[in-house]
Short mmCIF file of C-alpha atoms in Angstrom, two decimals:
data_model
loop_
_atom_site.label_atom_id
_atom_site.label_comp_id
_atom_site.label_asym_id
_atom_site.label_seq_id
_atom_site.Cartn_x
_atom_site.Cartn_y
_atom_site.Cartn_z
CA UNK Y 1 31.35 12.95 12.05
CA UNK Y 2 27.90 13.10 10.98
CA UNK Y 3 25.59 15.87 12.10
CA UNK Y 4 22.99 15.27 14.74
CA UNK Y 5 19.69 15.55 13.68
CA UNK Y 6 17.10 15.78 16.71
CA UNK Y 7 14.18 13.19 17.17
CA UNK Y 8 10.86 14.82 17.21
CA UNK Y 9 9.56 15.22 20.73
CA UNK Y 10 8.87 12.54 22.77
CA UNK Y 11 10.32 10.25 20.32
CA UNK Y 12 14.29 11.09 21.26
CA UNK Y 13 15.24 8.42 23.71
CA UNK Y 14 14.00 5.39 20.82
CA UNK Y 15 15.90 7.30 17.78
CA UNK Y 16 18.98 7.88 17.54
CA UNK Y 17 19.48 9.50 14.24
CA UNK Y 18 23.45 10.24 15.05
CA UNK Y 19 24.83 7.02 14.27
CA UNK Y 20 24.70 7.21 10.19
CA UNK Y 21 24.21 10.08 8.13
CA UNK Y 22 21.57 11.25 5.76
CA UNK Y 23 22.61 9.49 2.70
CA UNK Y 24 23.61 6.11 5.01
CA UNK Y 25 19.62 6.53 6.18
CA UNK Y 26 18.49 6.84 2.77
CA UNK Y 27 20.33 3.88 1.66
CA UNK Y 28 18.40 2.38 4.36
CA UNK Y 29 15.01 3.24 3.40
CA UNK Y 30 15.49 2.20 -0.85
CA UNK Y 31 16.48 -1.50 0.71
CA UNK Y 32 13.16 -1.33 2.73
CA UNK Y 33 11.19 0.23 -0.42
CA UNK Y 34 12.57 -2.49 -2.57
CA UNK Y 35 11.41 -5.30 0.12
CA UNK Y 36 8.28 -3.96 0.74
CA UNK Y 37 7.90 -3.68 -3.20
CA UNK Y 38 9.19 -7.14 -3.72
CA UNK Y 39 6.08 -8.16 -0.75
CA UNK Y 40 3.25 -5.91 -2.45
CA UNK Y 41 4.20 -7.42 -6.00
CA UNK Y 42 3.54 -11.11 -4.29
CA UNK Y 43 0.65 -10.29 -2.74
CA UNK Y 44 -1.34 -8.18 -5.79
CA UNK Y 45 0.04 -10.96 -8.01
CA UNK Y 46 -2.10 -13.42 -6.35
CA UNK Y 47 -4.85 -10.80 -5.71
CA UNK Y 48 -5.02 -10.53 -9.30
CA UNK Y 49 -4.82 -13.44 -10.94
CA UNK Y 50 -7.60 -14.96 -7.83
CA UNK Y 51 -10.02 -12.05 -9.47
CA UNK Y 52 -9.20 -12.97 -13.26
CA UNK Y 53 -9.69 -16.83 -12.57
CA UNK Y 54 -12.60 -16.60 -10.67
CA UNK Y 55 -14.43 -13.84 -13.40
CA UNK Y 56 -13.45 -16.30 -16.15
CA UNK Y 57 -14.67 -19.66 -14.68
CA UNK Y 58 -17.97 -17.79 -13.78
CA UNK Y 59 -18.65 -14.84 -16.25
CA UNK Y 60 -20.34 -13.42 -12.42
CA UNK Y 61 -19.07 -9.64 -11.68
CA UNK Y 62 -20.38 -10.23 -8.20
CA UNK Y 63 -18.08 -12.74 -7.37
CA UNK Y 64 -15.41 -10.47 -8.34
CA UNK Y 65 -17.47 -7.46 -6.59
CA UNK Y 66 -17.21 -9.84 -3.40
CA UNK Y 67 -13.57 -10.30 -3.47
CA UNK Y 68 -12.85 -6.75 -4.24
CA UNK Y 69 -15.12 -5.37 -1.57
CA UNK Y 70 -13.91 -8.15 0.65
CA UNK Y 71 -10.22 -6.93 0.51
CA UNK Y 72 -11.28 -3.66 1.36
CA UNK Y 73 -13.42 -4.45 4.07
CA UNK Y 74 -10.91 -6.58 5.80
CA UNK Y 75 -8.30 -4.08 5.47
CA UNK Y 76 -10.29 -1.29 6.76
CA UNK Y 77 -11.64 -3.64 10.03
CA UNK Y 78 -7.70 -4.63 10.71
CA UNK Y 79 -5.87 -0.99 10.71
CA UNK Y 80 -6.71 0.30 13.47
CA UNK Y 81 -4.55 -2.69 14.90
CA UNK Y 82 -2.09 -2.71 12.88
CA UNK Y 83 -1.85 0.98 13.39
CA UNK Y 84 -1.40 -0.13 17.00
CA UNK Y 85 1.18 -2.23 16.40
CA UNK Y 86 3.48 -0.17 14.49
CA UNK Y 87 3.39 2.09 17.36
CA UNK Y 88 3.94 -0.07 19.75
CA UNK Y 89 6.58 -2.19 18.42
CA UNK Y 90 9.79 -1.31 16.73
CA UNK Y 91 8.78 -1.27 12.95
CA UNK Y 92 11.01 -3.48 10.94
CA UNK Y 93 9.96 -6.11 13.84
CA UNK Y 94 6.52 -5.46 12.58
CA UNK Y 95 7.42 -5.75 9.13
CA UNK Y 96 9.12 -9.09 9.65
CA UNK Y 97 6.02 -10.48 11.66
CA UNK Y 98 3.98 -9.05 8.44
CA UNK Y 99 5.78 -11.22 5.98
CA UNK Y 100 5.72 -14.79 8.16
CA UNK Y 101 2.11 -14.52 8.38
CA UNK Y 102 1.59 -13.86 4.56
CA UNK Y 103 3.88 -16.63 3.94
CA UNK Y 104 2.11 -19.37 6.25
CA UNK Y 105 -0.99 -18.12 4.75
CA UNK Y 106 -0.32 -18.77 0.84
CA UNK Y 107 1.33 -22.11 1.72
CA UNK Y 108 -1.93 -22.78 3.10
CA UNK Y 109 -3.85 -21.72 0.09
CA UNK Y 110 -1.62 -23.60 -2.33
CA UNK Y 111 -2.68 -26.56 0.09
CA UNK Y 112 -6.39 -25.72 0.01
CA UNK Y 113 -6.20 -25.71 -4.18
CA UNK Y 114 -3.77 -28.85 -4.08
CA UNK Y 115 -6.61 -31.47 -1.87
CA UNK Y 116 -9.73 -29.72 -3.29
CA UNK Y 117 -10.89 -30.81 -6.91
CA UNK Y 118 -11.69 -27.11 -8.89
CA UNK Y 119 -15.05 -27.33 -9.75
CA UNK Y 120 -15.67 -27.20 -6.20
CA UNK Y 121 -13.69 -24.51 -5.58
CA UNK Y 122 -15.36 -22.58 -8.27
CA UNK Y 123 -18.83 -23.14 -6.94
CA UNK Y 124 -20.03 -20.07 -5.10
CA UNK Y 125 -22.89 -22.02 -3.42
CA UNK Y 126 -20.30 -24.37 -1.86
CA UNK Y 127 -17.94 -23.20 1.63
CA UNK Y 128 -14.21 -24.61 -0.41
CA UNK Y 129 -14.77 -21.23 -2.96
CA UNK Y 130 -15.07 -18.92 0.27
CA UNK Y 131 -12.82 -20.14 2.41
CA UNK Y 132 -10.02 -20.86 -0.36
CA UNK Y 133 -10.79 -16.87 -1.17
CA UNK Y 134 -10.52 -15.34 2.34
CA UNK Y 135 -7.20 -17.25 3.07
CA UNK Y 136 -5.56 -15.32 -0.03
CA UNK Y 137 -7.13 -12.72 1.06
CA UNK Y 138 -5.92 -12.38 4.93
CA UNK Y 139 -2.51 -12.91 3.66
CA UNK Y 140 -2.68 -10.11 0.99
CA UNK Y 141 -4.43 -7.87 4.34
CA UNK Y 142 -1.90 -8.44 6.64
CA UNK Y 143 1.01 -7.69 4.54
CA UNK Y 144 -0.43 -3.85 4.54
CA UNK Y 145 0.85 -3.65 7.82
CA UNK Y 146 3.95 -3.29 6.49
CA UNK Y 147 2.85 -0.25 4.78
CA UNK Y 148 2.19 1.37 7.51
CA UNK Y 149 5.37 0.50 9.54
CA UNK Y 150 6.75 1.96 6.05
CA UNK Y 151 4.82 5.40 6.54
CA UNK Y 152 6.69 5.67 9.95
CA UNK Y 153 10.32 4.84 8.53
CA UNK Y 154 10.19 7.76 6.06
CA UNK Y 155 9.93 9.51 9.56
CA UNK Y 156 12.44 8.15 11.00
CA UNK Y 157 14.85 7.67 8.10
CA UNK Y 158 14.21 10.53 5.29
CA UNK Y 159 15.11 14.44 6.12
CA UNK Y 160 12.00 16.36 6.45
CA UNK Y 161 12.62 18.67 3.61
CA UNK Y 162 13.00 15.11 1.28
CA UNK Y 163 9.93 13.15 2.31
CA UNK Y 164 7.48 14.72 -0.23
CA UNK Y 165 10.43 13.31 -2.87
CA UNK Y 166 10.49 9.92 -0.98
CA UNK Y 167 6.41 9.33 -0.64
CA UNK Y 168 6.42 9.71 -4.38
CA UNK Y 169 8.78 7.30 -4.84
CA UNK Y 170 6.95 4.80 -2.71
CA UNK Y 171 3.94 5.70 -5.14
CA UNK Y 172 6.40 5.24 -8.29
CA UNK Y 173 7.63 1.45 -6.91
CA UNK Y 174 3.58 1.15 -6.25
CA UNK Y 175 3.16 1.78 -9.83
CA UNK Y 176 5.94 -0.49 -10.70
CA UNK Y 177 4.04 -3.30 -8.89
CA UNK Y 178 1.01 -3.28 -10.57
CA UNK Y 179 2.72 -3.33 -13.55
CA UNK Y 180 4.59 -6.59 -12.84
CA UNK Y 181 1.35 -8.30 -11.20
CA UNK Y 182 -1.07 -7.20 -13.79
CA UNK Y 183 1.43 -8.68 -16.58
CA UNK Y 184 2.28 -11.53 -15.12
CA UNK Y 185 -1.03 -12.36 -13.32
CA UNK Y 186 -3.04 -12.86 -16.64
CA UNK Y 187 -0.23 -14.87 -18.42
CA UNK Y 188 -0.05 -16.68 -15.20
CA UNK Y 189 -3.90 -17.28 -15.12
CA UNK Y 190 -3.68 -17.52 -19.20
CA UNK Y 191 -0.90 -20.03 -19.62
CA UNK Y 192 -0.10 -21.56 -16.01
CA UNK Y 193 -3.22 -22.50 -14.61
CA UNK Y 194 -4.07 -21.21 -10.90
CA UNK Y 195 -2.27 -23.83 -9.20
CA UNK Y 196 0.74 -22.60 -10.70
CA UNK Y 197 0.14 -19.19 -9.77
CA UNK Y 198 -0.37 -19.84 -5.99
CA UNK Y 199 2.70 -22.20 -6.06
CA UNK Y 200 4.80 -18.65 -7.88
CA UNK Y 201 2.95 -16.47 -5.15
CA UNK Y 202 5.10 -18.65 -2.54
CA UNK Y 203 7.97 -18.86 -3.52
CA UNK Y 204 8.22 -14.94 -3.84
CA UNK Y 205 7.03 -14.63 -0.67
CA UNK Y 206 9.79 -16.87 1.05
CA UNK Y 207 12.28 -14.56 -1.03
CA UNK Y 208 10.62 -11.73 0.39
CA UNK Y 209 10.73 -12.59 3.61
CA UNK Y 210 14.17 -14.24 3.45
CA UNK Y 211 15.74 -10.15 1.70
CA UNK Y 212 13.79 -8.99 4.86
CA UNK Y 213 15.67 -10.89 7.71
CA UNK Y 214 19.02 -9.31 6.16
CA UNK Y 215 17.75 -5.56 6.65
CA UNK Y 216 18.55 -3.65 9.93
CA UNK Y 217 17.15 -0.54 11.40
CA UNK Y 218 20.05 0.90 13.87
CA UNK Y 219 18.15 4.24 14.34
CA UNK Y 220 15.44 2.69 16.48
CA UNK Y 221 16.61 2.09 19.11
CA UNK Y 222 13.53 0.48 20.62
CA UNK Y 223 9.99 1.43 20.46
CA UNK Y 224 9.43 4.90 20.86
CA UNK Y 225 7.39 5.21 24.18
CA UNK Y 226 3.66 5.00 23.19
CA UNK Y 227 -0.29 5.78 24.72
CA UNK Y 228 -1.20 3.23 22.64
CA UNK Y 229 -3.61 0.16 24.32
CA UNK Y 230 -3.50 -3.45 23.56
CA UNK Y 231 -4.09 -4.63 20.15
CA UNK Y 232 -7.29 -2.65 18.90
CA UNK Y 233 -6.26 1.20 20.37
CA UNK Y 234 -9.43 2.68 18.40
CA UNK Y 235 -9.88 5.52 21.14
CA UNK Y 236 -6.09 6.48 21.15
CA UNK Y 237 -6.53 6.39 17.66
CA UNK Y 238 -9.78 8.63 17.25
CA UNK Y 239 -7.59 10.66 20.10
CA UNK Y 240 -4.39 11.08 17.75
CA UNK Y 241 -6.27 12.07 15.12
CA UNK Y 242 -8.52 14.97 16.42
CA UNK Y 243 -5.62 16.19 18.99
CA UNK Y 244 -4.27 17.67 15.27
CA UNK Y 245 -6.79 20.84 13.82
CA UNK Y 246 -8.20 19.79 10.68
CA UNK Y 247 -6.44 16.27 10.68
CA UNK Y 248 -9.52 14.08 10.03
CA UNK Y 249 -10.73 16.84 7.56
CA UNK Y 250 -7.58 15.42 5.49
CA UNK Y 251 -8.24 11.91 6.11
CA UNK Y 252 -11.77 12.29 4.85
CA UNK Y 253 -10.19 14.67 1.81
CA UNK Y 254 -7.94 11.59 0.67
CA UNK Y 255 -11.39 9.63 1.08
CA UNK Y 256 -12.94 10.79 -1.83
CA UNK Y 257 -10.71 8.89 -4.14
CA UNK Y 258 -11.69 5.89 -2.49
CA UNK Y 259 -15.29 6.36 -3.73
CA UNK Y 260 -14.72 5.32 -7.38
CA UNK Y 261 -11.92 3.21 -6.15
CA UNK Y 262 -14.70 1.68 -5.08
CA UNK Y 263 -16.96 1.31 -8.30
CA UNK Y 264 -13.19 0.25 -10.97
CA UNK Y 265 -12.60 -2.61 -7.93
CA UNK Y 266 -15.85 -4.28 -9.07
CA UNK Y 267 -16.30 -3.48 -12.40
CA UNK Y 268 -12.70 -2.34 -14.25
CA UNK Y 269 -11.80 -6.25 -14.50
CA UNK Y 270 -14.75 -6.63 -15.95
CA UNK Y 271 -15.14 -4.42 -18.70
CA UNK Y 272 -11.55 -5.01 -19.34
CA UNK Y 273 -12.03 -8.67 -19.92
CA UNK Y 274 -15.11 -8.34 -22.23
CA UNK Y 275 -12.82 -6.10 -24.31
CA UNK Y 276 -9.38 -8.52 -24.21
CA UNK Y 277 -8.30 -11.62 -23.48
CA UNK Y 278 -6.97 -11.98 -20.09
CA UNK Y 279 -3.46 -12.43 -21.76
CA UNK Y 280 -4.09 -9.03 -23.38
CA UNK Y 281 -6.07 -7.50 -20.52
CA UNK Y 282 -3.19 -7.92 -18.23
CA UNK Y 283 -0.76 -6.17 -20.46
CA UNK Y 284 -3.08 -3.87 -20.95
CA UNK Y 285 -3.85 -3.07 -16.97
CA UNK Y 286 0.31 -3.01 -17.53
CA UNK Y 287 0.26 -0.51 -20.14
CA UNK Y 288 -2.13 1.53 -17.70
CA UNK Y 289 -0.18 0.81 -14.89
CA UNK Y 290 3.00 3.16 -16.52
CA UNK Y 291 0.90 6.14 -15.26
CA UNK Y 292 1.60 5.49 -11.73
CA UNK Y 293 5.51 5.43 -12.22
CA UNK Y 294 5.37 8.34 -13.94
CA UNK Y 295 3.20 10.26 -11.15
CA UNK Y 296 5.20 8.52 -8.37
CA UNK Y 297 8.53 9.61 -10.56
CA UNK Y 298 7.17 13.68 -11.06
CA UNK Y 299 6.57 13.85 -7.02
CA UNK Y 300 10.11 12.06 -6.35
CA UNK Y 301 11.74 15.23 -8.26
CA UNK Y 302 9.43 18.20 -7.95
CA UNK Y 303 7.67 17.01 -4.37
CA UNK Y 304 3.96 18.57 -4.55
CA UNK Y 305 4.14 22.20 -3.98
CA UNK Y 306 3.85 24.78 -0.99
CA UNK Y 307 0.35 23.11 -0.22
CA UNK Y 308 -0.04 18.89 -0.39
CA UNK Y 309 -3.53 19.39 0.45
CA UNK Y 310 -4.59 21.46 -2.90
CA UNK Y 311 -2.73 19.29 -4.87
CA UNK Y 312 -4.45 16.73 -3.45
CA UNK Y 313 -8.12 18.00 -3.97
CA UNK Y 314 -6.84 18.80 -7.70
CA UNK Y 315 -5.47 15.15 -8.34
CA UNK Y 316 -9.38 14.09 -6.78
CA UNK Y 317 -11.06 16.64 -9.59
CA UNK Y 318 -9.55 15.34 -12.29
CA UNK Y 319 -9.73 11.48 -11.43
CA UNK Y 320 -13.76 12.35 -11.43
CA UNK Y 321 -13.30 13.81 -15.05
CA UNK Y 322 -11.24 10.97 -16.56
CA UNK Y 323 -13.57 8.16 -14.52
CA UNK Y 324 -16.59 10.04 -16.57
CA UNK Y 325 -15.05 9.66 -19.93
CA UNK Y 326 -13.00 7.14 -20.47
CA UNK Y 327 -15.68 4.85 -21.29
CA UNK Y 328 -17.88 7.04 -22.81
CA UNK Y 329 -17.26 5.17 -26.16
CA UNK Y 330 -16.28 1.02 -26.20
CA UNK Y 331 -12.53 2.29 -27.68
CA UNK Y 332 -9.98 0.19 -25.87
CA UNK Y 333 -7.50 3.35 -26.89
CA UNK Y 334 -9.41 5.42 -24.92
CA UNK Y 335 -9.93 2.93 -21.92
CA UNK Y 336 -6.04 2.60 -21.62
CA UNK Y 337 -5.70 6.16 -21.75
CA UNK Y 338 -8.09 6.48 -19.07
CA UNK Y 339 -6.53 3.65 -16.43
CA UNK Y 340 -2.91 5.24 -17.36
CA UNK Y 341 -3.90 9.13 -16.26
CA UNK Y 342 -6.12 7.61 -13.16
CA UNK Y 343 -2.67 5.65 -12.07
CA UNK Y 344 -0.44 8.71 -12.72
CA UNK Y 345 -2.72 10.79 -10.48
CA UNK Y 346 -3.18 8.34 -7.23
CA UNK Y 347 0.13 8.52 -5.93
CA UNK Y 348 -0.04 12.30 -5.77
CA UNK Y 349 -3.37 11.59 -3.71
CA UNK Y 350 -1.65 9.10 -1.23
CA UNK Y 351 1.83 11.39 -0.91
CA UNK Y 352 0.06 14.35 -0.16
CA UNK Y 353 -2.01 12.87 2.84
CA UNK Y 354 1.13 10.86 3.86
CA UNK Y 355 3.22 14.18 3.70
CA UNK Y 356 0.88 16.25 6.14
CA UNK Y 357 0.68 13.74 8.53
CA UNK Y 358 4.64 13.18 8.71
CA UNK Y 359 4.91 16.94 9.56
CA UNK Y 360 2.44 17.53 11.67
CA UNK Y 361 1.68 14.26 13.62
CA UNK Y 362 4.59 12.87 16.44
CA UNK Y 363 6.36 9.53 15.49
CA UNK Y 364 5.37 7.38 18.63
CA UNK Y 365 1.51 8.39 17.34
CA UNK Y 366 1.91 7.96 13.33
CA UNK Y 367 1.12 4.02 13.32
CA UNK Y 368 -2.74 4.90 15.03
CA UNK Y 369 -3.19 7.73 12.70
CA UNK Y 370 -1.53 6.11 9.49
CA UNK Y 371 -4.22 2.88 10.40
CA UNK Y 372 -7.08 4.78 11.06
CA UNK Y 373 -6.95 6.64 7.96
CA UNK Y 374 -6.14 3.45 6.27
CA UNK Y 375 -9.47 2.25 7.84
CA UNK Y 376 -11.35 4.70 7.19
CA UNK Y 377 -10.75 5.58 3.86
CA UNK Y 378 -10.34 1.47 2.98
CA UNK Y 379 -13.95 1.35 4.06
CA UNK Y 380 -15.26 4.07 1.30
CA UNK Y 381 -14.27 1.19 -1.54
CA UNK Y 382 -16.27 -1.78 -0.22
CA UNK Y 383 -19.29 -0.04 0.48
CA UNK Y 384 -19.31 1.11 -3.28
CA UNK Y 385 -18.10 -2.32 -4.34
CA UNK Y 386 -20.57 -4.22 -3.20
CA UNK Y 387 -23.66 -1.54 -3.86
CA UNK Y 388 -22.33 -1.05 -7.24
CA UNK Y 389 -21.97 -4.86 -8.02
CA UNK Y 390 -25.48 -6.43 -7.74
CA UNK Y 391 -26.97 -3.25 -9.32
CA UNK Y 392 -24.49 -3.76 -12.59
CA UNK Y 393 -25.24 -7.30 -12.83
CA UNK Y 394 -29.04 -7.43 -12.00
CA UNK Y 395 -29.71 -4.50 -13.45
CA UNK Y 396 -27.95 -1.82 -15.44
CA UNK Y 397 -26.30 -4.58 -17.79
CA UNK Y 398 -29.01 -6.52 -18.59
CA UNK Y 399 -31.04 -2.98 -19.25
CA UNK Y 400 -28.15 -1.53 -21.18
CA UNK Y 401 -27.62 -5.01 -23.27
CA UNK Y 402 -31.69 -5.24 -23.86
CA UNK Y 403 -32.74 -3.35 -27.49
CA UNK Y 404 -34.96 -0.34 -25.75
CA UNK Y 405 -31.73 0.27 -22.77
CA UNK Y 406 -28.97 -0.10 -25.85
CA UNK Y 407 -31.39 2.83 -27.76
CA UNK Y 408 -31.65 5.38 -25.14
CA UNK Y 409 -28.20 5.11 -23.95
CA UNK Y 410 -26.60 5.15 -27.84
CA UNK Y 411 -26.80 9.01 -27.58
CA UNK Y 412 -24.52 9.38 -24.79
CA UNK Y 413 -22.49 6.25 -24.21
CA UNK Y 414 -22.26 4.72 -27.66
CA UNK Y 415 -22.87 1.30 -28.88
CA UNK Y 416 -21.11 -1.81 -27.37
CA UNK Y 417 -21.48 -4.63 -24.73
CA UNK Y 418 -20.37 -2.91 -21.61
CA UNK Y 419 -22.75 0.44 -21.75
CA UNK Y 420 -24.13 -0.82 -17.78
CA UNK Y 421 -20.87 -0.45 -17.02
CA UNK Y 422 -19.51 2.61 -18.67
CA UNK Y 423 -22.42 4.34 -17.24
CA UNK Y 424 -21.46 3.67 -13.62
CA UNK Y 425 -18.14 4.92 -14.29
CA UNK Y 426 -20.18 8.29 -15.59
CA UNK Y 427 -21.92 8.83 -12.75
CA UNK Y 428 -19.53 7.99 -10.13
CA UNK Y 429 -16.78 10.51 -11.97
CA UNK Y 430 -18.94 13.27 -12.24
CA UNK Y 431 -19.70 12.69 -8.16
CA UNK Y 432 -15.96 12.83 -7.49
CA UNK Y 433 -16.06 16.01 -9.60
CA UNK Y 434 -18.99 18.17 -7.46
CA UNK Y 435 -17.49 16.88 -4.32
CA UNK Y 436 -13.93 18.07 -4.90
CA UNK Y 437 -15.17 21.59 -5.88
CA UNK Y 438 -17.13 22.12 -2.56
CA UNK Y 439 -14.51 20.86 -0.50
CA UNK Y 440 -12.29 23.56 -1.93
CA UNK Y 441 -14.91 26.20 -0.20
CA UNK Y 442 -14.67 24.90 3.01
CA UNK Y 443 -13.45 26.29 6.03
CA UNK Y 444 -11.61 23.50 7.06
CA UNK Y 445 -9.87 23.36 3.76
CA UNK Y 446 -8.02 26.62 4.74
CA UNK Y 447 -7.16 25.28 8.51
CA UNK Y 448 -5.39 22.43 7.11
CA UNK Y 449 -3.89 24.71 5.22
CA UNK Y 450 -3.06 26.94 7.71
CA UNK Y 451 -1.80 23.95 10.15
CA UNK Y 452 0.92 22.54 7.68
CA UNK Y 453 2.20 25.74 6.74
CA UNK Y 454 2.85 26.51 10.78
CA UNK Y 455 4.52 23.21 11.10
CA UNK Y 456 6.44 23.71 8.39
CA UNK Y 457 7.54 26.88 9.88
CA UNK Y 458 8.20 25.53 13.32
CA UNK Y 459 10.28 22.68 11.84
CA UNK Y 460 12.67 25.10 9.91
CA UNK Y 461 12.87 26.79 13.08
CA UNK Y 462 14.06 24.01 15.24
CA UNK Y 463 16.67 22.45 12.63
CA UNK Y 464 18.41 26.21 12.80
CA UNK Y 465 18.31 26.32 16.12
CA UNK Y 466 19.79 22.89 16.10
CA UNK Y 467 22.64 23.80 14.17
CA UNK Y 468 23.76 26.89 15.73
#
């Protein structure tokens, strides 16, 4: 007989974590980590390839500024519902919802692309470009609720001394994703066309969805019993968050990476397509990509340490140094080498604030709290993206590319046809940089601190007590 395991309180009369063991649960979880990979790879495959095709047809980094920022923004104004939702509904129901909506969505798309001649779909003055973009795009949006209902079912499913190892493995299939996308999305662009791509982006999302239906969830019960208020809960939200010390202090912490998230969603594609072929560039982004296996691989076996949160503000320090130099000369060596230790260090970021938040905030609240800091720290990217955009293109390339900018920025950035953008990557690393180091020296560093190591202890506490 398998050994009772209580529910966290409050949560107890919607899980039932008797009925299967530990390793049955785990089993569990890798099928829903495998679906929800399966999901994310459709979804950033499209993604992708929409932001290659449309930079190629137009040679304009606002457009792909635009889309970028767009994604961002539209994930950021939706979590706070689907943070709602997760709470209040049993979470592979939410997951399943996720995946129909994607699905009608890129049918609709591949419609769109199928009556509408391309040259008017490529024409940013026209509505077809717009409206053909936001449909991918609120299909890609929507299936990150399923990331959060994901959060919540490392809760339910994964032992509390294991879910460090498990968040980096959702960081390690993360990494596996972008690999796949970024590969196949610039052959797909490259050799297929876009009409061909959308018509691929469907049929892996029917598969998706189709895995998903076979799944089941026998822990939950039902829905744990939530506060939560119809579909936009922002106050029980903002109320989740601050009833835990320190808590937004974290969310804001995991922010920072956001910030030149912000700047490589409008302007990595970019400079990595003036340097490759979008063939090559994909392969390369690929290449990259390997970094964020291995980081999501190194958490899954050695978790990350006494204290998530330093690790965390360590992972943020030195993604400001490698943003700062790894196009501080127009070497694709040292580009790749850049994207691959970025990748390998933003799934320790996202594991550490998802490990806090497991141990310190109650289940029936985690789907508010895991969408508002989705929101908040989605909504650091755009604003950068679409600053950062116009300025590059109006401004810092043409100066950069012009015989007197090329000159005075030889010194420190080298010679080449992407110097704009290689010095927006320098400034906004060495930002990241200053702003890591002083958040090490505040006091609500240490409280953080302080408030996972208590839970921690409190947790040990009650398993003993459970089992004697």
């Amino acid at each position: 007989m398998s050994e009772q395991v209580p529910a966290q309180s409050g949560d107890s009369d919607a899980i039932d974590l008797s009925l299967r063991t530990p390793a049955e649960r785990s089993r569990t979880f890798t099928g829903i980590l495998v679906n929800t990979a399966l999901a994310n790879i459709t979804t950033s495959y499209l993604w992708f390839a929409l932001t290659f095709w449309v930079y190629l047809e137009t040679r304009n980094v606002i457009a792909t500024g635009v889309i970028g920022g767009a994604y961002m923004l539209l994930i950021a104004l939706s979590s706070i519902s689907f943070g709602t939702f997760v709470d209040r509904y049993r979470k592979l129901a939410v997951m399943r919802f996720a995946g129909a909506f994607t699905m009608v969505m890129f049918v609709l798309s591949g419609l769109m692309f199928l009556v509408t001649p391309e040259p008017a779909l490529l024409d940013l003055a026209q509505p077809w470009f717009w409206i053909f973009t936001v449909i991918i795009l609120v299909g890609a949006v929507v299936e990150n609720l399923r990331n959060i209902a994901l959060s919540t079912t490392v809760t339910i499913l994964i032992e509390p001394d294991r879910r460090a190892n498990a968040n980096g493995l959702v960081g390690m299939v993360q990494g596996l994703m972008f690999i796949v996308t970024s590969v196949l999305s610039g052959l797909s662009v490259g050799l297929l066309g876009m009409g061909w791509t959308v018509v691929v982006a469907i049929v892996m999302t029917v598969l998706a969805f189709a895995h998903l239906l076979s799944l089941r969830l026998p822990e939950e019960v039902r829905a744990a019993a939530s506060d939560a208020q119809g579909g936009f809960d922002l106050r029980g939200s903002w109320a989740a968050v601050m009833a835990i010390s320190g808590l937004f202090a974290l969310i804001l912490f995991s922010t920072f990476n956001n910030f030149i998230g912000g700047v490589y969603m409008a302007l990595m594609d970019p400079y990595g397509l003036e340097m490759f072929s979008v063939e090559m560039w994909g392969t390369v982004f690929a290449i990259g990509a390997t970094g964020f296996i291995l980081g999501g691989a190194l958490i899954g076996k050695f978790g990350l340490g006494q204290n998530p949160l330093r690790t965390l503000l360590l992972a943020v320090a030195v993604m400001g140094l490698v943003g700062a130099v790894f196009t501080l000369r127009e070497w694709a060596w040292l580009y790749i080498v850049g994207i691959w230790l970025y990748m390998a260090l933003v799934p320790v970021v996202e594991a550490a604030e998802q490990t806090v938040i497991q141990k310190v905030v109650p289940l029936h609240r985690q789907g508010r709290v895991f969408g508002f800091a989705m929101a908040f720290e989605s909504a650091a990217a755009p604003v950068t993206a679409f600053l950062i955009a116009p300025i590059a293109q109006f401004w810092l390339i043409p100066y950069a590319r012009s015989a007197d900018g090329a000159a005075r920025l030889e010194p420190l950035l080298g010679e080449g046809t992407s110097r704009g953008i290689a010095l927006v990557f320098l400034a906004a690393g060495t930002i990241m940089i200053v702003v890591a180091g002083i958040a090490f020296l505040t006091p609500v560093y240490r409280r953080v601190s302080a408030s996972y190591a208590g839970s921690g202890a409190k947790e040990t506490e009650s398993e003993n007590a459970a089992t004697n």
